[in-house]
mmCIF file of C-alpha atoms in Angstrom:
data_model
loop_
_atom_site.group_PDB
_atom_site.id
_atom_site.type_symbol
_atom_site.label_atom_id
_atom_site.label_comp_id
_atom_site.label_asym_id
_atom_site.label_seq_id
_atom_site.Cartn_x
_atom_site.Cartn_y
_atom_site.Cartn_z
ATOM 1 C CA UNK U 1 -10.583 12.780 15.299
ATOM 2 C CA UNK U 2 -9.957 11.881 11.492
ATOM 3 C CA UNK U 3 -13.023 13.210 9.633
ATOM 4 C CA UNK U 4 -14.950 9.541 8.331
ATOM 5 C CA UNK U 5 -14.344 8.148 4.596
ATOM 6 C CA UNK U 6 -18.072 8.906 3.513
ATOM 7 C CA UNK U 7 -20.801 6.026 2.588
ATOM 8 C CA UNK U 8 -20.411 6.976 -1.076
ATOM 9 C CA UNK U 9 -16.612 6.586 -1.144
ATOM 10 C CA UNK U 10 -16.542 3.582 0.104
ATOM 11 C CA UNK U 11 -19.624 2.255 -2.688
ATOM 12 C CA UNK U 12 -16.907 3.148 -5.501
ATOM 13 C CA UNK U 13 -14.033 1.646 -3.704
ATOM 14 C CA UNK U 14 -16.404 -1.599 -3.232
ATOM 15 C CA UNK U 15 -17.375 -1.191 -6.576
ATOM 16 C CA UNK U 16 -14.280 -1.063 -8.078
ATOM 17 C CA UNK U 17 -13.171 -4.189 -6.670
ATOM 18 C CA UNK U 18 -16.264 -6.217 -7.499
ATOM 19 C CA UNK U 19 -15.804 -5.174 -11.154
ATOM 20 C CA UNK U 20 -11.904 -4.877 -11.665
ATOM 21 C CA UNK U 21 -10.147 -5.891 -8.706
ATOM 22 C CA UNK U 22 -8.631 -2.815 -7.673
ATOM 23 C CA UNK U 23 -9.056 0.895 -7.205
ATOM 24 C CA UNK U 24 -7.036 3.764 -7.655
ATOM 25 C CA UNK U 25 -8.428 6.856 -5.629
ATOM 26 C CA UNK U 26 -7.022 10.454 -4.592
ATOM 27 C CA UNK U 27 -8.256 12.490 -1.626
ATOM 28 C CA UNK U 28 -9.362 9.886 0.412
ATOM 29 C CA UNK U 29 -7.038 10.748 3.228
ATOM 30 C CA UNK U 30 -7.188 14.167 4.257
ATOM 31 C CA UNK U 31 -4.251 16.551 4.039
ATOM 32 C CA UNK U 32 -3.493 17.116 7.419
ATOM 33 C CA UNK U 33 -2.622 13.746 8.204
ATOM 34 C CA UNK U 34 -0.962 13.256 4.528
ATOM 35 C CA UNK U 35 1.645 16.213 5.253
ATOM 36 C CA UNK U 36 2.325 14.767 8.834
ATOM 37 C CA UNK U 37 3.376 11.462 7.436
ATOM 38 C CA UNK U 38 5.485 12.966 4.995
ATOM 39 C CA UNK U 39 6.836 15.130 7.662
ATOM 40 C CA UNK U 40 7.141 12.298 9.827
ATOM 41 C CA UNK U 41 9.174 10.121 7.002
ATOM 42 C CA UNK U 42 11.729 13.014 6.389
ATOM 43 C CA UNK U 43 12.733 13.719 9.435
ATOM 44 C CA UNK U 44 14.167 10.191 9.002
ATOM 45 C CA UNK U 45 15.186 10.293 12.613
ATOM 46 C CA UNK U 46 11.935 9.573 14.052
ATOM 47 C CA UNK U 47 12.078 5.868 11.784
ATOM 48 C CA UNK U 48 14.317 3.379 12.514
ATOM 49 C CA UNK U 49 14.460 2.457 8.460
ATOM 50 C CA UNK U 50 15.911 -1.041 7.334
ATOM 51 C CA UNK U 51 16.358 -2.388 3.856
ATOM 52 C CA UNK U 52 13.270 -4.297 2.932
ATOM 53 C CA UNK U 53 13.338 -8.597 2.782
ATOM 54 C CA UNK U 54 12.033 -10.651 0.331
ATOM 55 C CA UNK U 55 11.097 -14.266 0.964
ATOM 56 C CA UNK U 56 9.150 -15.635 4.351
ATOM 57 C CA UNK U 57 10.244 -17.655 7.779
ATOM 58 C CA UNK U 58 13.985 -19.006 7.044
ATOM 59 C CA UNK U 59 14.178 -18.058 3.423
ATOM 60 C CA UNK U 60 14.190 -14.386 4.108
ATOM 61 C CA UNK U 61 16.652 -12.125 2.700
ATOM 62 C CA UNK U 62 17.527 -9.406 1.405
ATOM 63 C CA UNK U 63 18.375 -8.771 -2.632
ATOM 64 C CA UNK U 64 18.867 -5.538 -3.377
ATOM 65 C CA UNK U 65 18.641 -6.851 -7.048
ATOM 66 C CA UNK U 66 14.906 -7.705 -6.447
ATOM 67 C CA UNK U 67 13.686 -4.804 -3.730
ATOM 68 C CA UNK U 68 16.154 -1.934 -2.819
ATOM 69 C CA UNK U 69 13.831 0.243 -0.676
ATOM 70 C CA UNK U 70 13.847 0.707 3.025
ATOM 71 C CA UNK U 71 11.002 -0.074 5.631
ATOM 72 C CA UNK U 72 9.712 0.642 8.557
ATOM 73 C CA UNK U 73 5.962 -0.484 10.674
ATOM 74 C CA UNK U 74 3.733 1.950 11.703
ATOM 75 C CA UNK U 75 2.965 1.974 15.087
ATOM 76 C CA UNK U 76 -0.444 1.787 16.544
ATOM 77 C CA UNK U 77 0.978 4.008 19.244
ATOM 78 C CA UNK U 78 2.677 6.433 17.415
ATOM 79 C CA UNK U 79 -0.037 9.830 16.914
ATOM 80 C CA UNK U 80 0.652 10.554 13.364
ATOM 81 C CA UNK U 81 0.334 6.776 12.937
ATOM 82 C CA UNK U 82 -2.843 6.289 14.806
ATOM 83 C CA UNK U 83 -4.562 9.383 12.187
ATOM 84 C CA UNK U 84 -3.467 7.292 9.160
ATOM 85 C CA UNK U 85 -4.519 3.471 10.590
ATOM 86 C CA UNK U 86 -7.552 4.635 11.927
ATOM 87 C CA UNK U 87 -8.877 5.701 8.359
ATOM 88 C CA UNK U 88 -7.659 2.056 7.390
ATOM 89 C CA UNK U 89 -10.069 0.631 9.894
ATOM 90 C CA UNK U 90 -12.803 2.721 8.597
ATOM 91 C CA UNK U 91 -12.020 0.858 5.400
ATOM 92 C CA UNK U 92 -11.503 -2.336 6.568
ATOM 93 C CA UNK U 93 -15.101 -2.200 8.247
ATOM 94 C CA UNK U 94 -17.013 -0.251 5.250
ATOM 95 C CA UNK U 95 -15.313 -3.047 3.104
ATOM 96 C CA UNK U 96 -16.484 -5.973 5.446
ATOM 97 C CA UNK U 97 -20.283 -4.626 5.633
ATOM 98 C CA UNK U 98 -20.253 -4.863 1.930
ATOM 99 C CA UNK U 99 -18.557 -7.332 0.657
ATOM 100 C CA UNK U 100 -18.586 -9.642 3.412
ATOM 101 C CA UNK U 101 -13.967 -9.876 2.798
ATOM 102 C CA UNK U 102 -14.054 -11.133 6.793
ATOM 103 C CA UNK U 103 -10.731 -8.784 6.760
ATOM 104 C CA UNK U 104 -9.797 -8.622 10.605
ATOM 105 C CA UNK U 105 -6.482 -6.941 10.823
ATOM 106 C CA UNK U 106 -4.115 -4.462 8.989
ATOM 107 C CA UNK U 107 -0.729 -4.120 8.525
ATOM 108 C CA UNK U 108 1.578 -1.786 6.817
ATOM 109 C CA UNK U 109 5.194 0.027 6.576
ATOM 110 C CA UNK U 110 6.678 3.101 5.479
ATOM 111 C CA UNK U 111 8.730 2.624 2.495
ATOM 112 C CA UNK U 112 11.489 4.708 1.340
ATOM 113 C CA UNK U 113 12.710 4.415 -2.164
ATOM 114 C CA UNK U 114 16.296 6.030 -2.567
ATOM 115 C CA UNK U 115 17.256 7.381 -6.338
ATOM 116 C CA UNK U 116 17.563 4.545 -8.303
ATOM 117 C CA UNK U 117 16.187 1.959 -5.970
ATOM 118 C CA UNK U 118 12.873 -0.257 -7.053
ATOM 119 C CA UNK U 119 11.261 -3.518 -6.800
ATOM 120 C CA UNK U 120 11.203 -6.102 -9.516
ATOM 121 C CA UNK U 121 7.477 -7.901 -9.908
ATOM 122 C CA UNK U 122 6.474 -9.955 -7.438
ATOM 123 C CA UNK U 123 2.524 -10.631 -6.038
ATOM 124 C CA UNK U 124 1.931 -10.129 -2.433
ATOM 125 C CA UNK U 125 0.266 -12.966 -0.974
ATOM 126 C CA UNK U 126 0.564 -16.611 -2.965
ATOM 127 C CA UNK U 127 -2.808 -18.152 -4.273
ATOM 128 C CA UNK U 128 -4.866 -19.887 -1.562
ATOM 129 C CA UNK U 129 -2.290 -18.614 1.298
ATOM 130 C CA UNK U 130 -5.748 -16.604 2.141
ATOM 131 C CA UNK U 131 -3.476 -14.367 4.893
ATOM 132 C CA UNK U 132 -2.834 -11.146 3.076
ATOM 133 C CA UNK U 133 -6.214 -10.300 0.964
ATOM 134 C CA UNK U 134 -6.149 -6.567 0.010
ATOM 135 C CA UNK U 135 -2.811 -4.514 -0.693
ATOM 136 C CA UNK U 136 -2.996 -0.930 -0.353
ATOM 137 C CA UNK U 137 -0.294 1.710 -1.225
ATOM 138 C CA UNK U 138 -0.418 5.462 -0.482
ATOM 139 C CA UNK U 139 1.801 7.626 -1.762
ATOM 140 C CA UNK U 140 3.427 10.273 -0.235
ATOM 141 C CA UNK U 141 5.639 12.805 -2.675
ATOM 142 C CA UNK U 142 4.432 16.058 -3.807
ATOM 143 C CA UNK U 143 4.984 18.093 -6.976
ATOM 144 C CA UNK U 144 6.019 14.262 -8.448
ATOM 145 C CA UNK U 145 6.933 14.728 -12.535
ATOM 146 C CA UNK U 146 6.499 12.344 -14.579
ATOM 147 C CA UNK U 147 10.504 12.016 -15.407
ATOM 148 C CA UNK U 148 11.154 11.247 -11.811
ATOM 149 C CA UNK U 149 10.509 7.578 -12.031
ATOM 150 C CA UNK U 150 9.245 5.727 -9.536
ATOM 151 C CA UNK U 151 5.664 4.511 -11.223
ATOM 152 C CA UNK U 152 3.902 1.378 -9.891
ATOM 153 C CA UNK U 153 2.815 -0.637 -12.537
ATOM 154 C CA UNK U 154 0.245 -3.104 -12.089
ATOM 155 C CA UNK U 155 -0.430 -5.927 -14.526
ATOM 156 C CA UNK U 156 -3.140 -8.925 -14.866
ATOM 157 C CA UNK U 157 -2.938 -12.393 -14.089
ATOM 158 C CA UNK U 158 -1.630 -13.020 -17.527
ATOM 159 C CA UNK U 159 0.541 -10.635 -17.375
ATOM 160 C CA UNK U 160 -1.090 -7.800 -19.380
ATOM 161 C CA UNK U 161 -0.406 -3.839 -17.903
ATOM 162 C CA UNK U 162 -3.075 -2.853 -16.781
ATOM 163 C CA UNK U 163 -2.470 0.478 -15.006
ATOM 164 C CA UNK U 164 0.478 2.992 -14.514
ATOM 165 C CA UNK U 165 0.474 4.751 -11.413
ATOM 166 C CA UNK U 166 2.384 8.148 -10.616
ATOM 167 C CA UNK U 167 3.579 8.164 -6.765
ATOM 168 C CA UNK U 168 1.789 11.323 -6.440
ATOM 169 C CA UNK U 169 0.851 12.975 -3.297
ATOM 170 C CA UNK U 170 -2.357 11.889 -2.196
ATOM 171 C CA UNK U 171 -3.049 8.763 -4.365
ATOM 172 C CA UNK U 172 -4.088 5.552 -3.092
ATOM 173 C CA UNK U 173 -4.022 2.312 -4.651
ATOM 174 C CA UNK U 174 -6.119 -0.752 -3.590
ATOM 175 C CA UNK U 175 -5.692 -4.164 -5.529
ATOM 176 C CA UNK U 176 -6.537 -7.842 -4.617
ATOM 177 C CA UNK U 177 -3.424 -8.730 -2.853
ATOM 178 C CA UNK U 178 -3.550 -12.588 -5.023
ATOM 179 C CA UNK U 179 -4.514 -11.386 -8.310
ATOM 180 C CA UNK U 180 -2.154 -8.775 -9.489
ATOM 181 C CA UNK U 181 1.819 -9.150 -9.938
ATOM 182 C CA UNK U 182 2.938 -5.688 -9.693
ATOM 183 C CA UNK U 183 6.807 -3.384 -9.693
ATOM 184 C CA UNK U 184 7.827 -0.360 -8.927
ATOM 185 C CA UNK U 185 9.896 0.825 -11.766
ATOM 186 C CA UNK U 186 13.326 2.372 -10.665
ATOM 187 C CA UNK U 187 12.947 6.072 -9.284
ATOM 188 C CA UNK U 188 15.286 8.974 -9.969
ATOM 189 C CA UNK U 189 14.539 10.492 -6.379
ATOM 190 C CA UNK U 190 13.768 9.973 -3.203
ATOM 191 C CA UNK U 191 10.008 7.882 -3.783
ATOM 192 C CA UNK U 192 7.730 7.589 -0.525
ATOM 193 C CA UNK U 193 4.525 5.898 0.514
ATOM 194 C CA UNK U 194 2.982 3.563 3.060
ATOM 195 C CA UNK U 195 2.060 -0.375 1.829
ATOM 196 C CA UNK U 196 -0.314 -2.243 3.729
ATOM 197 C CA UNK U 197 -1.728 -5.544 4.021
ATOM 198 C CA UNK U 198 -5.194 -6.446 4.899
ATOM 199 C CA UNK U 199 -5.605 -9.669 6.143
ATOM 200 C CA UNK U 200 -8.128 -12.862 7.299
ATOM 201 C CA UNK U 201 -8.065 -14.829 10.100
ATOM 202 C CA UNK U 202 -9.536 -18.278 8.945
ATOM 203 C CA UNK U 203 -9.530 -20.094 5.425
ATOM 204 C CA UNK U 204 -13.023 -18.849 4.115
ATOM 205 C CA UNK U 205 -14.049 -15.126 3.095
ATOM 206 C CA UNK U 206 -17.079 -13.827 1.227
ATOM 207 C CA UNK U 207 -15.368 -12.623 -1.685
#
């Protein structure tokens, strides 16, 4: 059993969203299940990777010119997946009692950034699409220096930079899926981390 994301944890992450729009956190997910995703991503054999698409229904492609990294889903069945997704739902549900999102489901990939791959800026959900609400990215890479490249950089609705994150081990980003246009600059080794997608069912939320 995952230890629970505590009451107070949750207040800042809720916080943080009421007043900026996004929160950037370490430590939320405990070690254990940190290293076993890494783990898990290395061995490479155990994920069926695939370059990444941009686009949606019958315009999606790929364009390595745009996004270069490589995907693949979690799996609600998989164990080491189950430790990570089940800390998502404790989000999902702290996040619902208090700010009334209505988020109902979650959904997210490993992503695998290969030396000198990135992704150009893009937003993740289109204004009023109300399907993907809250984007969250973990990051997965130890010992990360700050000449390794490989920062996501996350910018305002005008287009401002707002923040400059390091992919480092342990560091999870949440951001209003709508609002922010964000890249990830190109890395100079291997990059990894796990996006994911929060999402509503109907056309109306509470925040």
């Amino acid at each position: 059993m995952v230890s629970p994301i505590s009451e107070a944890v949750l207040d800042v992450i809720a916080d943080a969203l009421v007043d900026k729009g996004y929160s950037l956190l370490s430590d939320i997910i405990p070690d254990y299940v940190s290293l076993a995703l890494l783990e898990k991503m290395q061995a490479k054999h155990d994920i069926d990777f695939k370059y990444a698409a941009i686009g949606r229904g019958i315009e999606q492609q790929v364009n390595a010119e745009i996004r270069s990294d490589k995907i693949s889903w979690l799996d609600k069945q998989d164990h080491t997946d189950k430790a990570y997704l089940s800390i998502m739902e404790q989000l999902r549900e702290g996040l619902n009692r208090r700010l009334f999102m209505g988020l109902f489901d979650y959904e997210s990939h490993y992503a695998v950034y290969e030396p000198g791959a990135h992704y150009k800026k893009h937003v993740d959900a289109l204004k009023g699409s109300q399907n993907r609400i809250l984007t969250t990215v973990f990051f997965l890479n130890p010992h990360w220096q700050l000449d390794d490249g490989g920062e996501l950089l996350i910018y305002d609705e005008i287009d401002i930079l707002l923040e400059t994150v390091k992919p480092q081990m342990g560091t999870l980003a949440i951001f209003l899926s709508e609002r922010f246009p964000h890249e990830v600059l190109p890395t100079l080794k291997t990059r990894n981390s796990i996006a994911g997608w929060f999402r509503v069912s109907h056309a109306t939320h509470g925040f």
